[in-house]
Short mmCIF file of C-alpha atoms and ligand atoms in Angstrom, two decimals:
data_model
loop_
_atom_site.label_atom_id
_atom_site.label_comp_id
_atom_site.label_asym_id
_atom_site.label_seq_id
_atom_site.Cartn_x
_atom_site.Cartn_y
_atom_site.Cartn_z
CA UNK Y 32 134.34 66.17 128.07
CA UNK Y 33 135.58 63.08 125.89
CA UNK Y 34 135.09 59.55 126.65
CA UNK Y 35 135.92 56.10 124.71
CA UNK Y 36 133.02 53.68 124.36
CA UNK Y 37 133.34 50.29 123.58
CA UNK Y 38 133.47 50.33 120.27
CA UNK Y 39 136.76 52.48 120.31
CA UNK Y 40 134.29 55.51 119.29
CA UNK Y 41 135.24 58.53 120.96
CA UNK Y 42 132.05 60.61 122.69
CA UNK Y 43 131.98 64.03 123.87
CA UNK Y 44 129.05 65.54 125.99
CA UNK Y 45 129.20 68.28 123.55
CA UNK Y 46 126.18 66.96 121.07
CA UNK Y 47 124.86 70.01 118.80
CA UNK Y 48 122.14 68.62 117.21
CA UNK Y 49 119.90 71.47 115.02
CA UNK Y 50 122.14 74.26 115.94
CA UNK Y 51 123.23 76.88 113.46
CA UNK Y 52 126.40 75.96 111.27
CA UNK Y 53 128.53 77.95 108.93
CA UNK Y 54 130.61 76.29 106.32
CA UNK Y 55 133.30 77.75 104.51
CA UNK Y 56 134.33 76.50 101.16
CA UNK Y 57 132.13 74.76 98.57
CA UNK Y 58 134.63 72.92 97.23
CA UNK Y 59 134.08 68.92 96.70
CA UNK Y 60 134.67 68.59 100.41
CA UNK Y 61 132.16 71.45 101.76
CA UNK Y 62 129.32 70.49 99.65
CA UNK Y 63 129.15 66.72 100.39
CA UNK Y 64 129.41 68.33 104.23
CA UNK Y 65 126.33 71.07 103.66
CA UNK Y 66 124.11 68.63 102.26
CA UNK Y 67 124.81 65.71 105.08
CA UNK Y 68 123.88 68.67 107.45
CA UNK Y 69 121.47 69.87 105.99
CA UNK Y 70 119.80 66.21 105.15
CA UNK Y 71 119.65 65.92 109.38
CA UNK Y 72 118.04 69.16 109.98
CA UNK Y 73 120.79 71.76 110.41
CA UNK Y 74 120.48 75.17 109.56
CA UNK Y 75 123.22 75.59 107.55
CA UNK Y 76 125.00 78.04 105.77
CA UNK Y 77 127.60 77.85 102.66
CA UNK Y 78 129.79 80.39 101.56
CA UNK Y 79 132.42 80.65 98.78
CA UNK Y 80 134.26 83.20 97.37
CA UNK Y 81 134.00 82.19 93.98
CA UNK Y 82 131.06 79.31 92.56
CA UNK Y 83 130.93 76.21 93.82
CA UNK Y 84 133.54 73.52 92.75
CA UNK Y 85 135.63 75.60 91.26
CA UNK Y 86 139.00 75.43 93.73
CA UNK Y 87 141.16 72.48 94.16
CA UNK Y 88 138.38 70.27 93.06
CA UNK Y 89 137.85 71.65 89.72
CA UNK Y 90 141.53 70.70 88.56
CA UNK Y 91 141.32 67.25 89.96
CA UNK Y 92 141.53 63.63 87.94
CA UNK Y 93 138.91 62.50 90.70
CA UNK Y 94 140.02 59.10 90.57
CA UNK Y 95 138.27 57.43 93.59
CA UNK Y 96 140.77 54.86 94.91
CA UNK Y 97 142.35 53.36 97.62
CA UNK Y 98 145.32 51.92 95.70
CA UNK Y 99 148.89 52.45 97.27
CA UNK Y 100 148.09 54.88 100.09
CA UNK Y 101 150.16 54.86 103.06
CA UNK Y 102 150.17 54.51 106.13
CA UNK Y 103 147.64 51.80 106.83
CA UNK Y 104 145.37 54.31 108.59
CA UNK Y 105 145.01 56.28 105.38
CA UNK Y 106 144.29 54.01 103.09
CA UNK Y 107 141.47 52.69 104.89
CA UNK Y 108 140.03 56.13 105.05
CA UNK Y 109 140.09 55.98 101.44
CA UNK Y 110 138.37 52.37 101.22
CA UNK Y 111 136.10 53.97 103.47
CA UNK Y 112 135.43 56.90 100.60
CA UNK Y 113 135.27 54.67 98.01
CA UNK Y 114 132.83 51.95 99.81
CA UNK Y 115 130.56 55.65 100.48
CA UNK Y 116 130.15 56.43 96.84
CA UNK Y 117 129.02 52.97 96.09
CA UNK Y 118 126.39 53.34 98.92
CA UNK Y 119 125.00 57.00 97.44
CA UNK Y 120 124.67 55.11 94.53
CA UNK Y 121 123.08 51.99 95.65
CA UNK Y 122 120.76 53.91 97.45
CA UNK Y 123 119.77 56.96 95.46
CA UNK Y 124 119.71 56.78 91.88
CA UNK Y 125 119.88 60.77 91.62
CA UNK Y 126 123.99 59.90 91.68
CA UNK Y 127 125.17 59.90 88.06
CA UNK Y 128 128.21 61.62 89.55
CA UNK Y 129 130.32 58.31 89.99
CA UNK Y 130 131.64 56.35 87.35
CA UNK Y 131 132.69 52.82 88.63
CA UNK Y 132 134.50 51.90 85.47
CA UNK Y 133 137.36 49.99 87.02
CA UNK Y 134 140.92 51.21 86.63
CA UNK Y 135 143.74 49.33 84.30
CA UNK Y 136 147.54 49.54 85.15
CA UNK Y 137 149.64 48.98 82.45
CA UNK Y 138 153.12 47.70 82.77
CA UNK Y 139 155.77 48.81 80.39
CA UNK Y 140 158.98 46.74 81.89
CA UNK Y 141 160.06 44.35 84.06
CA UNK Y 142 160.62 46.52 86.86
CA UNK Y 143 157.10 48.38 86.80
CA UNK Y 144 155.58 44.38 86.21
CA UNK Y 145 157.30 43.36 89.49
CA UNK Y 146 155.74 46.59 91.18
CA UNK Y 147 152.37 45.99 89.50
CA UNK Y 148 152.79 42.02 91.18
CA UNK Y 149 153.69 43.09 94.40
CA UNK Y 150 150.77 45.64 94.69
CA UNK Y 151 148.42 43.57 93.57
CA UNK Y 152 149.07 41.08 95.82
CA UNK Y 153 149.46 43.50 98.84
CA UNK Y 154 145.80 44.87 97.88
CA UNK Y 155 144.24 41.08 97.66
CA UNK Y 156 145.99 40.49 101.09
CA UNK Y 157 143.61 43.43 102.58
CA UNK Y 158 140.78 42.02 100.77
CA UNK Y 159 140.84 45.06 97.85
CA UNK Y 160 139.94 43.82 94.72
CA UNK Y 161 143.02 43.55 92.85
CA UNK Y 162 143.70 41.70 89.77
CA UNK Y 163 147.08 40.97 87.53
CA UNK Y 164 145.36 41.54 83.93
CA UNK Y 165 147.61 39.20 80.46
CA UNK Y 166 147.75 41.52 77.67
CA UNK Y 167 144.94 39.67 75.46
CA UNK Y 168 142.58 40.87 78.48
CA UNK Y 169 143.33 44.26 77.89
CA UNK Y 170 143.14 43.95 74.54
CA UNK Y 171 139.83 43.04 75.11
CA UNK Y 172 138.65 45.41 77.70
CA UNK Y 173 139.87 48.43 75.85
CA UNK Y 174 140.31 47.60 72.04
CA UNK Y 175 141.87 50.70 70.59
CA UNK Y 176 144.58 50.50 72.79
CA UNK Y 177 148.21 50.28 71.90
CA UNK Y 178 149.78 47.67 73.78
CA UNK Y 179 152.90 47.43 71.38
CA UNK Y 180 155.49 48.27 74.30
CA UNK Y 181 153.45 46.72 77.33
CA UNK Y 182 154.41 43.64 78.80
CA UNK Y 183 151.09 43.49 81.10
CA UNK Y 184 148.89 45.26 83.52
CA UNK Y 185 146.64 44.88 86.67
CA UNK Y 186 142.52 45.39 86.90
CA UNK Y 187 141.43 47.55 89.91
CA UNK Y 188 137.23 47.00 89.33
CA UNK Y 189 135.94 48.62 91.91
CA UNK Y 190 138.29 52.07 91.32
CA UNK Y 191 136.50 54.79 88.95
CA UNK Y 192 136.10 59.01 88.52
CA UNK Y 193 133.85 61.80 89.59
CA UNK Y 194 132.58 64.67 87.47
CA UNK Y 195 133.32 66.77 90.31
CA UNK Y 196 131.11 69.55 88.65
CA UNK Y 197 128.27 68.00 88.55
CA UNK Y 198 128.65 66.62 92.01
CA UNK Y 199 129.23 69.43 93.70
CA UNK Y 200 126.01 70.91 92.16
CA UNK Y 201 123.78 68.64 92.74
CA UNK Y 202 124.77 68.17 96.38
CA UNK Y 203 124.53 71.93 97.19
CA UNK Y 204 121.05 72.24 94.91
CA UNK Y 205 119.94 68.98 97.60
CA UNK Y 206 121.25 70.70 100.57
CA UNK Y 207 119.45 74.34 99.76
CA UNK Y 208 116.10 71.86 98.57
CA UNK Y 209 116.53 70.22 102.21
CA UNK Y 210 116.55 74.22 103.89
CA UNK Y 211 120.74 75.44 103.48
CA UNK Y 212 121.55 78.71 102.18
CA UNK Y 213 124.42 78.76 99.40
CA UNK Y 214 126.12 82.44 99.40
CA UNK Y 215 129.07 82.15 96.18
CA UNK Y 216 131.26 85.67 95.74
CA UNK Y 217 131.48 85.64 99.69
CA UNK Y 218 135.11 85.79 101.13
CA UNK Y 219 135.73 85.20 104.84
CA UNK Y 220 138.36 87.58 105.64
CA UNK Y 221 138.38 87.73 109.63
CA UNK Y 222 137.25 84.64 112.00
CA UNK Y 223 137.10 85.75 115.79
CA UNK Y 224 135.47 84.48 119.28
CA UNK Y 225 132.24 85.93 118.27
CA UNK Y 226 131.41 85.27 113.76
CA UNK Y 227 133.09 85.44 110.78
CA UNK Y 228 133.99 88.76 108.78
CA UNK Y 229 132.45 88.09 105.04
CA UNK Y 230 133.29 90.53 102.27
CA UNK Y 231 130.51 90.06 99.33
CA UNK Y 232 131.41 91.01 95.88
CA UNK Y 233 130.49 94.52 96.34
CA UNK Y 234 133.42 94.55 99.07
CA UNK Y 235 130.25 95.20 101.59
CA UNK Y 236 131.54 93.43 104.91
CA UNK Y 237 128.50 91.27 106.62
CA UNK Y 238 129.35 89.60 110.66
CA UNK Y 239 128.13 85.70 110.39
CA UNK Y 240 127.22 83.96 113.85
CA UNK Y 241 126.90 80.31 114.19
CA UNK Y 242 126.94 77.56 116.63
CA UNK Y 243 129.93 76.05 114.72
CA UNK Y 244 131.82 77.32 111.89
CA UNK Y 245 133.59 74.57 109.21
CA UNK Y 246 136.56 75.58 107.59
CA UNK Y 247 136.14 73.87 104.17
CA UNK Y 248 138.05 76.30 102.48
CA UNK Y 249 140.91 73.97 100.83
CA UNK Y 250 144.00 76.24 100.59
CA UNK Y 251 142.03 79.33 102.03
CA UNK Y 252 142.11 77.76 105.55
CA UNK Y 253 146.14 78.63 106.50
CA UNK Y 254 145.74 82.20 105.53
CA UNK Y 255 142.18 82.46 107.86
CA UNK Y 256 143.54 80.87 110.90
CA UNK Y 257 146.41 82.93 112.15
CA UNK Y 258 143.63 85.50 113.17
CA UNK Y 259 142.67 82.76 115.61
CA UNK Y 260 146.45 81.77 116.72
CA UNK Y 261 146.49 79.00 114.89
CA UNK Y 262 149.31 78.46 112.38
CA UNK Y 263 147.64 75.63 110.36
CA UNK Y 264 149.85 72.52 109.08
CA UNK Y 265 149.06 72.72 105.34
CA UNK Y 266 151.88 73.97 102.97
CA UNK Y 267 151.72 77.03 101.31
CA UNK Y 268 150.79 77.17 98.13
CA UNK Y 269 153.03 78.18 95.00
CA UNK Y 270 151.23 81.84 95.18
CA UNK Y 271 151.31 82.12 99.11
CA UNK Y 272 154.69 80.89 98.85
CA UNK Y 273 155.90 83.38 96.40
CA UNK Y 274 155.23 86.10 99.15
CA UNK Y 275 156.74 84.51 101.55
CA UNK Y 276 160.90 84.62 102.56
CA UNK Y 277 162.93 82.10 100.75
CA UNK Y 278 160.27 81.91 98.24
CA UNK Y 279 160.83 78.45 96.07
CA UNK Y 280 159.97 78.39 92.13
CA UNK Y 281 158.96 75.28 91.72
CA UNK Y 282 156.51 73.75 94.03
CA UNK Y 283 154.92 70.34 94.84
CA UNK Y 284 150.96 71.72 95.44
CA UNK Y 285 150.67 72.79 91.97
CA UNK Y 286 149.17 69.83 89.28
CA UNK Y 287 147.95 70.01 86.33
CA UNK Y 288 144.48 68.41 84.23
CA UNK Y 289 144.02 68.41 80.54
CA UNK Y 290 140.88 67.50 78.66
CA UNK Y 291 140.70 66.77 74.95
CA UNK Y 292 138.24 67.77 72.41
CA UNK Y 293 135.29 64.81 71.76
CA UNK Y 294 136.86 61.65 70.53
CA UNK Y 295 134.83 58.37 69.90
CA UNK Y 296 137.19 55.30 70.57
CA UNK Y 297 138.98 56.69 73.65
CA UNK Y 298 139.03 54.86 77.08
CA UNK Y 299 136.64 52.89 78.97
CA UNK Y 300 138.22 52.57 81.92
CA UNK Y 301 140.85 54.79 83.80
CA UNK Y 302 143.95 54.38 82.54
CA UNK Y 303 147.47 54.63 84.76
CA UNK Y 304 150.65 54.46 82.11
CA UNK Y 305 153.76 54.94 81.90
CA UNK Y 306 153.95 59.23 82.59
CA UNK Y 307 150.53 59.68 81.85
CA UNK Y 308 147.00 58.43 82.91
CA UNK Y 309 143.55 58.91 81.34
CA UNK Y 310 140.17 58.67 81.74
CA UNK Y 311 136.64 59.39 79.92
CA UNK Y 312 135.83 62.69 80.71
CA UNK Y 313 131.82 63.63 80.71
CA UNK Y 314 132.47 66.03 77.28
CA UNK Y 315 133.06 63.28 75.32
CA UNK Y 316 136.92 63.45 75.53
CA UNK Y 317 139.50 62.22 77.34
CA UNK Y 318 140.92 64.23 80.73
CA UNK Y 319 144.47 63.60 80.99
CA UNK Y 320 147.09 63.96 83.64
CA UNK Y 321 150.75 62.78 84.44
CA UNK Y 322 151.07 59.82 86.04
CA UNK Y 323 152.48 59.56 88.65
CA UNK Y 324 150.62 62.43 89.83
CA UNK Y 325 153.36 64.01 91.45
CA UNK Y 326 154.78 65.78 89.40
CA UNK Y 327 156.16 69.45 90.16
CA UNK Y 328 155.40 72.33 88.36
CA UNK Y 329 156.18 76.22 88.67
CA UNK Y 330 153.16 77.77 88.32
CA UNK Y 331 155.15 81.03 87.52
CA UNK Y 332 156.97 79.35 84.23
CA UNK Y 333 155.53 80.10 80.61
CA UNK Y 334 156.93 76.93 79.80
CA UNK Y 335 154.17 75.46 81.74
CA UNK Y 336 151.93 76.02 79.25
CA UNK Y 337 153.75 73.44 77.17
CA UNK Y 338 152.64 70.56 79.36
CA UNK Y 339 149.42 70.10 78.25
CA UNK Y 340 150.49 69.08 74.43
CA UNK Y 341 153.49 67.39 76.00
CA UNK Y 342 150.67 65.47 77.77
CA UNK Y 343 148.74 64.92 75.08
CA UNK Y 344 151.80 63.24 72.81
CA UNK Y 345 152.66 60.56 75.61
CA UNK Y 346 148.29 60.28 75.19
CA UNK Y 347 148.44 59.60 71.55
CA UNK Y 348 151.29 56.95 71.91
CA UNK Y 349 148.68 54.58 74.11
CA UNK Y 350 145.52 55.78 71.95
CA UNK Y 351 145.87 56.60 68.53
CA UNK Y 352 142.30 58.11 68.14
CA UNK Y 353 143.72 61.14 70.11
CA UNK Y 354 145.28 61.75 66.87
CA UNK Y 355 142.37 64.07 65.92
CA UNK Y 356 141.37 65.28 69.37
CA UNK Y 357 142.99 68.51 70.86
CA UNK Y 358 143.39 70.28 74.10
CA UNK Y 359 139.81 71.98 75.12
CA UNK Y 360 140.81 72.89 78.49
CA UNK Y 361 144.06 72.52 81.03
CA UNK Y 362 143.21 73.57 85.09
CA UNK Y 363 146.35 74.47 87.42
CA UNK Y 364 145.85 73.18 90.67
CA UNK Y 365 147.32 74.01 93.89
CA UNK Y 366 147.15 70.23 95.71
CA UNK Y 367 145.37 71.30 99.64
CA UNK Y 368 149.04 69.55 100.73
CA UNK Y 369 148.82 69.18 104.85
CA UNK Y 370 152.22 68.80 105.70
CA UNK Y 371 152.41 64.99 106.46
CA UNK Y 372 150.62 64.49 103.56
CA UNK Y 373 147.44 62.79 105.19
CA UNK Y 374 143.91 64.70 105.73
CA UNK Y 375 142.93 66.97 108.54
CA UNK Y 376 139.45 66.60 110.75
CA UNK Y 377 139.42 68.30 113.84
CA UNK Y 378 138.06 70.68 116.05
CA UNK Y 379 140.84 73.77 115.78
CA UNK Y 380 139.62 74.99 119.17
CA UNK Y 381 138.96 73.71 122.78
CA UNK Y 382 135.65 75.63 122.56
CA UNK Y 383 134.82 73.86 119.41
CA UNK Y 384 133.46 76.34 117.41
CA UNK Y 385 135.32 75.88 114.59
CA UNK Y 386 136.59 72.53 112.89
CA UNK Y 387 138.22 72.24 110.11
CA UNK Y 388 138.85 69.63 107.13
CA UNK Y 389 141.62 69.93 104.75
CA UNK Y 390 143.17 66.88 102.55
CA UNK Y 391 144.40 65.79 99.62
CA UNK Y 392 142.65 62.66 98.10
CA UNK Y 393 139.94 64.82 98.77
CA UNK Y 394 137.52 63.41 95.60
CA UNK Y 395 137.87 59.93 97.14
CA UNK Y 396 137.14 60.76 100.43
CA UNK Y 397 134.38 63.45 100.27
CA UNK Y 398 131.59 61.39 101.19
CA UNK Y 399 133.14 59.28 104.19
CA UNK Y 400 134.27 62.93 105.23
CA UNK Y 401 131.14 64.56 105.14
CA UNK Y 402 129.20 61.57 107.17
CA UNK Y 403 131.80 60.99 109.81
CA UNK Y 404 132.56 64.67 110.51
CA UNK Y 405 128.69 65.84 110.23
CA UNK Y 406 128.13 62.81 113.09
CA UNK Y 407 130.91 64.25 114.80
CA UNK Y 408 130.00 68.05 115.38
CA UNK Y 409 125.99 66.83 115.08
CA UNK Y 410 126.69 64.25 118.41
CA UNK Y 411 129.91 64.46 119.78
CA UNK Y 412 131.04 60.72 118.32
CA UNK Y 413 134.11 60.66 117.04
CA UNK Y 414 134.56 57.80 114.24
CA UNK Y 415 137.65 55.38 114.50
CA UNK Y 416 138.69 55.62 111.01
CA UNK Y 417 139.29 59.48 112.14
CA UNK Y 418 141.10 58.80 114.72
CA UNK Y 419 144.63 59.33 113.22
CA UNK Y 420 143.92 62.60 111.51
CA UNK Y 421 143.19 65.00 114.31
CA UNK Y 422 145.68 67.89 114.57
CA UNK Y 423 147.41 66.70 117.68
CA UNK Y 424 149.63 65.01 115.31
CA UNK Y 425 151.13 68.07 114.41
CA UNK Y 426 152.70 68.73 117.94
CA UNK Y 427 155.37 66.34 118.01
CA UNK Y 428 156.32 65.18 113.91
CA UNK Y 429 158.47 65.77 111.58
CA UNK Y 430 157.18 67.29 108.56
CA UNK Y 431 157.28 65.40 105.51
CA UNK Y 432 155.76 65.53 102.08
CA UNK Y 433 154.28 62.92 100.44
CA UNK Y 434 152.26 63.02 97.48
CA UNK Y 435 149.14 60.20 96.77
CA UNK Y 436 145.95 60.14 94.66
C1 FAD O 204 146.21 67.92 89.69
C2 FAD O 204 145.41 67.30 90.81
C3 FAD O 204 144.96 65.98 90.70
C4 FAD O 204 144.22 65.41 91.73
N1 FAD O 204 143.76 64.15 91.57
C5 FAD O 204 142.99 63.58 92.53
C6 FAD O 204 142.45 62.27 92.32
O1 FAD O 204 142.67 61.65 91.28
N2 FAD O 204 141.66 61.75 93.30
C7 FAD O 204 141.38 62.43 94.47
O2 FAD O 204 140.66 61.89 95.32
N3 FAD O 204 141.89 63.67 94.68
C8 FAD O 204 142.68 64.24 93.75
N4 FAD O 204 143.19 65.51 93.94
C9 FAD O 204 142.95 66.16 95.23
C10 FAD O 204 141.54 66.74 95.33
O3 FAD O 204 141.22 67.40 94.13
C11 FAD O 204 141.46 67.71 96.50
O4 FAD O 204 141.86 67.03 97.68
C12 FAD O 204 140.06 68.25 96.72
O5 FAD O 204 139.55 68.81 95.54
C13 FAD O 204 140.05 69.29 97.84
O6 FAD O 204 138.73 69.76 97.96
P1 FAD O 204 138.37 70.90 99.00
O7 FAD O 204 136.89 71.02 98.97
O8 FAD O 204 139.01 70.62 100.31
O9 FAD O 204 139.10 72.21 98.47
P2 FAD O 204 138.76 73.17 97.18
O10 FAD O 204 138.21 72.39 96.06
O11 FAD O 204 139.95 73.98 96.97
O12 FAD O 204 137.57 74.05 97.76
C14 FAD O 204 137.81 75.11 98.67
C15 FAD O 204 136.85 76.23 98.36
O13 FAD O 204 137.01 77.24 99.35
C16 FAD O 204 136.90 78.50 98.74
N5 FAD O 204 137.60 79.47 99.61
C17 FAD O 204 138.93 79.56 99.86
N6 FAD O 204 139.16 80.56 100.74
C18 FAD O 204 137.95 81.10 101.04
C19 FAD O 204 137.55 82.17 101.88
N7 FAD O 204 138.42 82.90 102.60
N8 FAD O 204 136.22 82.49 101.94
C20 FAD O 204 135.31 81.77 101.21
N9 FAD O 204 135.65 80.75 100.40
C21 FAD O 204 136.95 80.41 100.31
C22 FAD O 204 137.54 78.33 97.37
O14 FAD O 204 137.00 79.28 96.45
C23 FAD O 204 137.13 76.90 97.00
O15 FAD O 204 135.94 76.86 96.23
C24 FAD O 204 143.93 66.14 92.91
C25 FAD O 204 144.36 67.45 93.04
C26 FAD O 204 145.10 68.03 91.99
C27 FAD O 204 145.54 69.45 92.13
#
């Protein structure tokens, strides 16, 4: 049963507190979700079919940022990520994870100035700190910049990036130190009324049985669910799509990261630009992406693998120390897309035995995610900044894509 309290927080009588939990999916979102279960006394269980980190999350920028989402609802979620990571790290210095090294917009013409003015004063409005930035400051801030064509830029201090690797590892090593067990090369193939179906990588089939099973399984979760009537509201990606009648070519999940070879003199800060954006990468080089990050790309195309020196040019036209650096790795990503654009956490099933968390923005959000949703399933409390992302939603809209980092 569900009730509001006064706080607008939504109970349910349902409180599971040190029952048995399966997660599915270490990806950024299903790590940061083991170890908060695991920290309050779960027994928990994470499975992946591959390692951990290495799905959606691997080919992300990871900028953490709440800067331009929409609707209202969403972007706070996002504040809500960000303000998270700066709490981990306040409180525990074992968080080297998050770089807070501010993000710098650069303008390149009057139109994209006029944009830059009216977000930046749309941000200050909602108390996000938000900053219009005169050329000489960047000069400053990032010296080995080239600023010929810029007319200005804004200062977002608080923004910054995650080596998502290194996250993800550490938060799975705390969860297994605090009791979890971590199972990678394990593929859920079946979910029904009574466990999971999980193929090992010996194609040996095991039955898993848990109080509650979360789907953290990014773009794995649509192709699980059906089993379990559920036709899940995340878009198909480009190689689920390709199988599928009316199969499209080019397709909006798919993204793309570069990183460059060790450079010294690159960025200090993340960089947005016109078409492409930047930021240190923990190699020593510079990870590089198009900016906006929208952009579509068929996964199936050779030409694709032209993007990453295409990438790399519009690069060396900000930061002329790239001149020397080359391309050390590029990661294809298929974007975990719900259809509306905005995350997923719910309960799939009136039983609640399974609930599920899918989103893009997912770096940004992971740890907000993984407190709210463990305090959900743990006691039944339902936070408000969730409130708008159950899967009710899906009943009565229009689909619409919509792409945000
Ligand atoms: C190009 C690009 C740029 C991005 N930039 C940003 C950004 O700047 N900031 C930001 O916040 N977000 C960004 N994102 C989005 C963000 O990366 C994702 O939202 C996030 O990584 C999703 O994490 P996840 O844990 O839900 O999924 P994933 O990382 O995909 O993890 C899911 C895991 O589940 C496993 N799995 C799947 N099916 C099964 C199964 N049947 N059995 C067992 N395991 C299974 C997979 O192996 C995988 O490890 C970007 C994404 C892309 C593609």
């Amino acid at each position: 049963m569900k009730t509001i309290n006064e706080d607008g927080l939504m109970s349910s009588t349902n409180a599971r507190r040190n029952q048995s939990i399966l997660v599915i999916g270490a990806g950024v979102i299903g790590c940061s979700l083991t170890r908060e279960l695991a920290r309050r006394g779960c027994e928990v269980t994470l499975l992946d079919s591959g390692e951990v980190g290495n799905g959606t999350t691997a080919a992300s920028f990871a900028w953490v940022n709440s800067n331009g989402k929409e609707p209202q609802s969403y972007a706070e979620l996002n504040a809500l990520g960000l303000h998270a990571y700066e709490r981990w790290s306040a409180a525990d210095r074992k968080r080297p994870w998050f770089h807070q090294i501010g993000n710098i917009r650069i303008a390149h013409g009057d139109q994209q100035m006029d944009e830059l003015e009216t977000q930046v004063a749309r941000l200050q409005e909602i108390g996000y700190r938000a900053e219009l930035l005169p050329l000489d400051d960047i000069a400053e801030m990032e010296p080995t910049l080239n600023l010929r064509s810029a007319l200005g830029g804004a200062y977002f201090p608080s923004e910054g990036w995650v080596d998502t690797s290194l996250m993800c590892s550490i938060l799975v090593n705390e969860a297994i130190e605090s009791g979890a067990r971590f199972m990678p090369y394990h593929r859920a193939t079946a979910l029904t009324e009574n466990g999971v179906l999980v193929s090992n990588a010996s194609g040996i089939d095991e039955w898993f049985s848990s109080d509650v099973t979360i789907l953290t399984a990014g773009n794995g979760i649509r192709l699980l669910t059906p089993a379990i009537g559920v036709d899940f509201p995340t878009l198909p990606t480009a190689i689920d799509a390709s199988h599928e009648p009316g199969a499209i070519t080019e397709h909006p999940t798919v993204g793309m990261t570069c990183t460059t070879t060790p450079i010294t003199g690159g960025p200090k800060h993340v960089i947005h630009a016109d078409t492409v954006s930047m930021r240190p990468s923990s190699n020593g080089g510079v990870t590089i992406t198009d900016h906006p990050t929208a952009s579509q790309w068929d996964s199936a195309d050779p030409a694709l693998w032209q993007v990453p020196n295409a990438l790399l040019d519009r690069a060396r036209a900000l930061w002329p120390a790239l001149d020397s650096a080359e391309i050390s790795t590029a990661t294809i990503g298929n974007r975990v897309l719900p259809s509306d654009g905005v995350t997923i956490a719910d309960w799939l099933d009136s039983d609640q035995r399974y609930y599920t968390v899918a989103t893009h923005s997912g770096v940004t959000l992971a740890p907000h995610l993984a407190e709210t949703v463990a305090e959900e399933i743990l006691t039944g409390t339902r936070h408000s900044s969730l409130i708008d992302f159950g899967l009710q939603r899906f009943n009565d809209l229009a689909t619409e894509v919509q792409f945000q980092n």
